[in-house]
Tab-separated table of C-alpha atoms in Angstrom:
chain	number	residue	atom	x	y	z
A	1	UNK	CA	-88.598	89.873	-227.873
A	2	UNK	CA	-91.010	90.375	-230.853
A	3	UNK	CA	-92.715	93.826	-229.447
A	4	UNK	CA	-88.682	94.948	-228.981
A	5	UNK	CA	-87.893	93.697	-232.193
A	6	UNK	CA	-90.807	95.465	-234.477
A	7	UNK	CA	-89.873	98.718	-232.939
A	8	UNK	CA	-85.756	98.433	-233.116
A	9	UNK	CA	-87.133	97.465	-236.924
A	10	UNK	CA	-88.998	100.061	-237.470
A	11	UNK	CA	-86.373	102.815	-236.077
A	12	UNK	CA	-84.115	101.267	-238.187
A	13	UNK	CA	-85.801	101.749	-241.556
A	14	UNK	CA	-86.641	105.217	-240.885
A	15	UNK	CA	-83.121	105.962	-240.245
A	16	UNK	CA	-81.666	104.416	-243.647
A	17	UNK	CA	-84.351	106.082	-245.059
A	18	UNK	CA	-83.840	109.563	-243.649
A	19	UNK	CA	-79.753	109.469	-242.854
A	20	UNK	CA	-78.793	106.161	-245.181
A	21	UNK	CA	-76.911	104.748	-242.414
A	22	UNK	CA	-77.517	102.748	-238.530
A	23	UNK	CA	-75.799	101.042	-236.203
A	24	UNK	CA	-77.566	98.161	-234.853
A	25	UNK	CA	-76.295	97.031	-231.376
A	26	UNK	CA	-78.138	94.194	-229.518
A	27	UNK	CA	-77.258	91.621	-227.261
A	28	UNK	CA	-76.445	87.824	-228.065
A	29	UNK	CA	-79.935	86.249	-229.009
A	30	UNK	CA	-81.779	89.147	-229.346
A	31	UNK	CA	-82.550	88.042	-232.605
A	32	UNK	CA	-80.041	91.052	-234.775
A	33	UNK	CA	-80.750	89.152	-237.666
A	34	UNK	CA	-84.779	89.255	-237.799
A	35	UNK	CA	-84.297	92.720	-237.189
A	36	UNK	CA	-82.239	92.919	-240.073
A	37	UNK	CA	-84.520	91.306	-242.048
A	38	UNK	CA	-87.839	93.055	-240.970
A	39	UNK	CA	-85.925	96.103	-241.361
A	40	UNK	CA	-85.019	95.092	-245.175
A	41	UNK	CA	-88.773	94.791	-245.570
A	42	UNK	CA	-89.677	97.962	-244.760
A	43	UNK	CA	-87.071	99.450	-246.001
A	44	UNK	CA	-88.010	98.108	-249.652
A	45	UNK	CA	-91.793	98.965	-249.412
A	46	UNK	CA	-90.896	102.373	-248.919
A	47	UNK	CA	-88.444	102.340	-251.898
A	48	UNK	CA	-90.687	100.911	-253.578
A	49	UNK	CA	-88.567	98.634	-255.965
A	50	UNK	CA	-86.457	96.272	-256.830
A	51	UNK	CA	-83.353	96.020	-254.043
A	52	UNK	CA	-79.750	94.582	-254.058
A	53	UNK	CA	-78.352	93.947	-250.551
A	54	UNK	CA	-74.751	92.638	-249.710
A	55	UNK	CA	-74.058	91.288	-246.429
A	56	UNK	CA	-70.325	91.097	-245.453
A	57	UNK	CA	-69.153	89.116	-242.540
A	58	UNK	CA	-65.967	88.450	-240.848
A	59	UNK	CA	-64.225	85.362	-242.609
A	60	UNK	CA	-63.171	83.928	-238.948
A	61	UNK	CA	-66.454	83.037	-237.987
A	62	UNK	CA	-66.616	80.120	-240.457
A	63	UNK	CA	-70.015	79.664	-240.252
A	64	UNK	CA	-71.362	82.783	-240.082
A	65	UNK	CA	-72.039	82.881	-243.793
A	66	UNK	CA	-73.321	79.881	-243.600
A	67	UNK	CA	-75.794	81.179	-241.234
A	68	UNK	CA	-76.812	84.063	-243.112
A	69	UNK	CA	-77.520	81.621	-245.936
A	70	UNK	CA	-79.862	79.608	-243.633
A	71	UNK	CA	-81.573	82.455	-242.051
A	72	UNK	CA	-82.444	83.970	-245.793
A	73	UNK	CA	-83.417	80.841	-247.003
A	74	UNK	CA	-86.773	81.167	-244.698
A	75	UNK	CA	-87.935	84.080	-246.112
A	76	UNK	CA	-86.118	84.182	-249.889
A	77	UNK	CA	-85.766	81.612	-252.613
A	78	UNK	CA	-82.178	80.034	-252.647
A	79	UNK	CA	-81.845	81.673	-256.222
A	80	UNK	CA	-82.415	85.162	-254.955
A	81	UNK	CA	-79.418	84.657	-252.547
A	82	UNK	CA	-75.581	84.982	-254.116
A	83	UNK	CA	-72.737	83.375	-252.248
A	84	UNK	CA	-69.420	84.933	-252.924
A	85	UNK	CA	-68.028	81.367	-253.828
A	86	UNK	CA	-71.575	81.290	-256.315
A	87	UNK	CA	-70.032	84.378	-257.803
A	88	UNK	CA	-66.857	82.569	-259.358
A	89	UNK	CA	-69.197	81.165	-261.830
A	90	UNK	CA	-70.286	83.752	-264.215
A	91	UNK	CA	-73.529	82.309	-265.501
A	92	UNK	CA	-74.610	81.889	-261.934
A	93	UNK	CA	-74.029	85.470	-261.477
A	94	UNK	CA	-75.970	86.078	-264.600
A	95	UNK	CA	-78.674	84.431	-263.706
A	96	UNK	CA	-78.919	86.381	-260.765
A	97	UNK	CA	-78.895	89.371	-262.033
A	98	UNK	CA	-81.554	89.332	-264.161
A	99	UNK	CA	-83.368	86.889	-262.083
A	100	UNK	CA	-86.915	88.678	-261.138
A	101	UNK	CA	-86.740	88.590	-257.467
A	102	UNK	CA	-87.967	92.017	-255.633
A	103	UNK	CA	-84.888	91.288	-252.884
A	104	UNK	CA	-81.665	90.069	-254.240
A	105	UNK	CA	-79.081	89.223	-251.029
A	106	UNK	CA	-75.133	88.647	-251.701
A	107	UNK	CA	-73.036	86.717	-249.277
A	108	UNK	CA	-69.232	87.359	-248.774
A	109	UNK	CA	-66.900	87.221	-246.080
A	110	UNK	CA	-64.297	90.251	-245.550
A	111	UNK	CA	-61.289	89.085	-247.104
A	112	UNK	CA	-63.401	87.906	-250.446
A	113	UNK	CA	-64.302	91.171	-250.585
A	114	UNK	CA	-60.647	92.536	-250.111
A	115	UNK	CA	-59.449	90.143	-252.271
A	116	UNK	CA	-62.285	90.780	-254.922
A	117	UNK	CA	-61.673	94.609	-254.934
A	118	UNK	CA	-57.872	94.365	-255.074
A	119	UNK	CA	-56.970	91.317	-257.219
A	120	UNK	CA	-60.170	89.482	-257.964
A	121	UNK	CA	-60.840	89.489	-261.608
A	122	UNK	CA	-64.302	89.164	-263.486
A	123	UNK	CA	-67.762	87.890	-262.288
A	124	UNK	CA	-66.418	87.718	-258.409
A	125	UNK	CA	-65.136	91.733	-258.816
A	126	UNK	CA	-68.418	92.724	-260.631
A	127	UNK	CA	-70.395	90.834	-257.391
A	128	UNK	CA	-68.720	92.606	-254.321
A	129	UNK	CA	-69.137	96.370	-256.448
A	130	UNK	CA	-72.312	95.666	-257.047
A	131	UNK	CA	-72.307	96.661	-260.405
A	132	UNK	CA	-72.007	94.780	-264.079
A	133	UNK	CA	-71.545	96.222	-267.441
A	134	UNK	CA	-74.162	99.169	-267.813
A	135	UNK	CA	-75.473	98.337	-264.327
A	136	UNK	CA	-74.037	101.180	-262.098
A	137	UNK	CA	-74.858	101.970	-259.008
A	138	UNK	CA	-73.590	99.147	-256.715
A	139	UNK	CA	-75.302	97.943	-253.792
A	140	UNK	CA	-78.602	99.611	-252.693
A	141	UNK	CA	-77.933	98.543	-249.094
A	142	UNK	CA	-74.437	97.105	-247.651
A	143	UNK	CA	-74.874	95.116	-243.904
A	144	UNK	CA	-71.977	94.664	-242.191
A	145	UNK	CA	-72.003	92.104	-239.698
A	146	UNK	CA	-69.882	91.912	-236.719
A	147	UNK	CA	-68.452	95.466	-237.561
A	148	UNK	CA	-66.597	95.568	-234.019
A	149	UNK	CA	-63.695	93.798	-235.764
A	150	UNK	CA	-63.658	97.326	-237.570
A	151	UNK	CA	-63.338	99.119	-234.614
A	152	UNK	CA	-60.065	101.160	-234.119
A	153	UNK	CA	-57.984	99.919	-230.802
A	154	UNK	CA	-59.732	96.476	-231.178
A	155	UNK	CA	-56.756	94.266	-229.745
A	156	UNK	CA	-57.634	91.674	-231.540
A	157	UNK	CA	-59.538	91.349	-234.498
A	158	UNK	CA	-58.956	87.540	-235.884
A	159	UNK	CA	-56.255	85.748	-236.828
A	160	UNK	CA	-57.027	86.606	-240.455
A	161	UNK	CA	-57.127	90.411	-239.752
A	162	UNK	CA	-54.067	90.992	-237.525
A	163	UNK	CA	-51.615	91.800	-240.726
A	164	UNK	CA	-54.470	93.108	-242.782
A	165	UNK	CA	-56.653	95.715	-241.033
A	166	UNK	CA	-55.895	98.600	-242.611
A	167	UNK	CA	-56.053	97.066	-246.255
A	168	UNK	CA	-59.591	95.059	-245.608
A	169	UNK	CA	-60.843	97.924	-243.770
A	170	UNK	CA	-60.014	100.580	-246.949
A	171	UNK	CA	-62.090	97.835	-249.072
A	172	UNK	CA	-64.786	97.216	-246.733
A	173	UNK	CA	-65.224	100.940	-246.737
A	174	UNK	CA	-64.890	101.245	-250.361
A	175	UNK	CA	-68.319	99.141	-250.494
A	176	UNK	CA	-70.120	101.642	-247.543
A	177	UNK	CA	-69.045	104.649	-249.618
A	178	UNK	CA	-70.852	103.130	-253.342
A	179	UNK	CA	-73.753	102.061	-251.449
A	180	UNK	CA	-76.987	103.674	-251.203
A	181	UNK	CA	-77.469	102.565	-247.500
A	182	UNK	CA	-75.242	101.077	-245.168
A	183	UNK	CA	-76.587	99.000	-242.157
A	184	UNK	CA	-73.755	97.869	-238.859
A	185	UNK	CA	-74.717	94.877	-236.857
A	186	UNK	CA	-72.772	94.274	-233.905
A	187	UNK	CA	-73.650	92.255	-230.300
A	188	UNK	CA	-70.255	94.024	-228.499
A	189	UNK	CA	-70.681	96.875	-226.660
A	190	UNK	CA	-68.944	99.767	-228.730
A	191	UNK	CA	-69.029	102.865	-226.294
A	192	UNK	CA	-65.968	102.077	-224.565
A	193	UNK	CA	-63.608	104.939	-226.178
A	194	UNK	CA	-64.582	107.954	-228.602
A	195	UNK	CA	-62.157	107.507	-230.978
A	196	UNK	CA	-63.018	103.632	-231.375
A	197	UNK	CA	-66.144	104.965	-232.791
A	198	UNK	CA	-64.541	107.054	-235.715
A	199	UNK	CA	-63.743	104.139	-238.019
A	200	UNK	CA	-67.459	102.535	-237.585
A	201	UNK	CA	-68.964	106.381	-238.679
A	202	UNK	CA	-66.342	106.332	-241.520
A	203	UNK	CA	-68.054	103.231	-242.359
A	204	UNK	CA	-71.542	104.772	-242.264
A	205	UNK	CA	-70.775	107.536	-244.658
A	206	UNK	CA	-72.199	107.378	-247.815
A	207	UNK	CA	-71.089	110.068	-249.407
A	208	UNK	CA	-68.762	112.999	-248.583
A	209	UNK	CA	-65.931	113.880	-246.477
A	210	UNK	CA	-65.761	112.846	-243.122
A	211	UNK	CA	-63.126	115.132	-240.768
A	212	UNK	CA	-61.644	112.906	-237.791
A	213	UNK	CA	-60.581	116.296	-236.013
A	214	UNK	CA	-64.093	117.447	-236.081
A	215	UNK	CA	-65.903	114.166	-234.515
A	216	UNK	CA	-63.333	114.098	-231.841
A	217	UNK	CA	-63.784	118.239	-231.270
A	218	UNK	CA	-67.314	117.747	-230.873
A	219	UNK	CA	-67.371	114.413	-229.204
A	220	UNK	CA	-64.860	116.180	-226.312
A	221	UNK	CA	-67.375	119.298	-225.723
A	222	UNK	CA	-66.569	121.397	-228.465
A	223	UNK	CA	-68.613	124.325	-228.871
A	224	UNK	CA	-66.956	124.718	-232.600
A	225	UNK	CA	-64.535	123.998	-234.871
A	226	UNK	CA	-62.760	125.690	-238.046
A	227	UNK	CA	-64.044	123.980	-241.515
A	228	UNK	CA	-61.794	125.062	-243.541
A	229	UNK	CA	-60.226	121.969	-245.095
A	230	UNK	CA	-63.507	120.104	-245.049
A	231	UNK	CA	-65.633	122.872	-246.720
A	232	UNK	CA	-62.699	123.859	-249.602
A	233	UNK	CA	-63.098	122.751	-252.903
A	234	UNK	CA	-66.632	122.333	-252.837
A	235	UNK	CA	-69.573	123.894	-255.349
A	236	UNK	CA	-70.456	126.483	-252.526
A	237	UNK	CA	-66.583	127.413	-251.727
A	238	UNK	CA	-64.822	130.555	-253.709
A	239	UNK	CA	-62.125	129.987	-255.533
A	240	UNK	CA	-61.439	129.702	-259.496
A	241	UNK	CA	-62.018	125.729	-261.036
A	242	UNK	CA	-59.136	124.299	-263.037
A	243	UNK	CA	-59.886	121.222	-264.866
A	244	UNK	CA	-56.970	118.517	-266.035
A	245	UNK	CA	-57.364	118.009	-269.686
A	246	UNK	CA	-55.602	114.474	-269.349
A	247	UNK	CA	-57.592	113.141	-266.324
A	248	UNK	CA	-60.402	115.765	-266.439
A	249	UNK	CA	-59.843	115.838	-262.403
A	250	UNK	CA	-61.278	119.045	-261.434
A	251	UNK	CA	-59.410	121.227	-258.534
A	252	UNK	CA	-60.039	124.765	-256.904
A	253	UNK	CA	-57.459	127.202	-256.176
A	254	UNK	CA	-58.390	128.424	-252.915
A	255	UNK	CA	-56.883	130.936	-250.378
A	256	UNK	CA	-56.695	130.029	-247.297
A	257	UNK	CA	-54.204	130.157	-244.414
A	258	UNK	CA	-52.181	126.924	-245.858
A	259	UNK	CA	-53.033	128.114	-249.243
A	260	UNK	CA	-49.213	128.212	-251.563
A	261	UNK	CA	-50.208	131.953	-251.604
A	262	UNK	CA	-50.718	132.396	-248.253
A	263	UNK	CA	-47.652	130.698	-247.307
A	264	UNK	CA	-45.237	132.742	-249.587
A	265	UNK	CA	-47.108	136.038	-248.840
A	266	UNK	CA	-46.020	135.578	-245.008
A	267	UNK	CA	-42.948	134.505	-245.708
A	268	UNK	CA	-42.353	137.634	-247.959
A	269	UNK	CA	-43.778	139.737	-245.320
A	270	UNK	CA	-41.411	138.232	-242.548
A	271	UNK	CA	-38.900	139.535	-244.561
């Protein structure tokens, strides 16, 4: 499997490098995590510094981060790898953080990082966003293992999912969109429906909007599609800037066919 696994690897890197986002798909035993890791390599040689990853797995699999933890501590020292329970303690987290280690690897299951982006408090918050005090930036790659369980029309994702899907999946995502690079791992085949597909790419972005109307227009044989909604409001778009003084949110007025002016105009003109 090596020659397979250099090359799956290698296409790997090169994606995160060029798009900032892959889905890995392999078989049971075709060795998904050396890949990983060989891809985290290269992946840091071309970046050329210093790199935080986070690696979130589902919480079901009870020793799945357990096994992460193992097949890290092969290549990295034990101090260079952060478990999420390691994270309570906020020395331990300190220490890591300014430890000198070139790859830095955090640990945490998908409910820890639910719970740690919607009621966690301190050190364990700071871990899973991947930023602390002046340290912005959050994770410079986020691997999410098992991602299937993310997959829309999954009939069933876990007994620790089934009443929290939408909620873990809006934090999970939360962590894809303040990454740098996001990497999927997954051993279950995840071409069986189009629109299973649309919440693993809304995992993948890294930035932006991503229109659900558009994937499925183009994934059905669209030729095109109308961008209105997805292209107003940005830099390039017309329209005159107001700026909140209280929040200092920023918003476009914009005319368009569900633009407020738009809408009375006709109205006015039915009349």
């Amino acid at each position: 499997l090596k020659p397979y696994q250099e090359d799956a690897s290698k296409k790997a890197a090169d994606m995160l490098q060029d798009k900032g986002h892959c889905l890995l798909k392999g078989g049971t035993g075709s060795g998904k995590t050396a890949i990983f890791y060989d891809t985290v390599r290269r992946t840091h040689a071309a970046c050329g510094r210093p790199m935080r990853i986070m690696i979130l797995s589902p919480s079901q699999q009870k020793n799945l981060t357990t096994h992460w933890l193992k097949e890290l501590g092969r290549d990295v020292p034990r101090s260079a790898v952060m478990m999420y329970e390691d994270a309570k303690d906020a020395d331990a987290l300190r220490r890591w953080r300014r430890g000198s280690h070139a790859l830095k690897f955090g640990v945490a299951s998908f409910h820890a990082a639910h719970y740690a982006l919607t009621l966690g408090r301190g050190a364990c918050k700071e871990f899973v966003r991947g930023s602390s005090g002046g340290d912005e930036g959050g994770w410079d790659l986020v691997c999410i293992d098992e991602c299937q369980f993310f997959r829309a029309g999954t009939p069933r994702v876990g007994e620790a999912l089934i009443d929290d899907t939408k909620p873990m999946f809006k934090a999970v995502s939360a962590l894809t969109r303040a990454a740098a690079r996001v990497m999927l791992l997954t051993a279950t085949p995840v071409y069986s429906s189009v629109s299973e597909l649309h919440s693993l790419i809304v995992l993948m972005r890294c930035e932006g909007r991503f229109d659900k109307d558009v994937f499925l227009a183009l994934a059905c044989g669209a030729d095109t599609v109308m961008l209105g909604s997805a292209l107003s409001g940005t830099d390039e778009a017309p329209g005159r800037v107001i700026e909140d003084p209280a929040t200092h949110t920023k918003k476009k007025i914009y005319r368009g066919m569900t633009s407020p002016e738009a809408v009375m105009e006709s109205l006015y003109d039915s009349e």
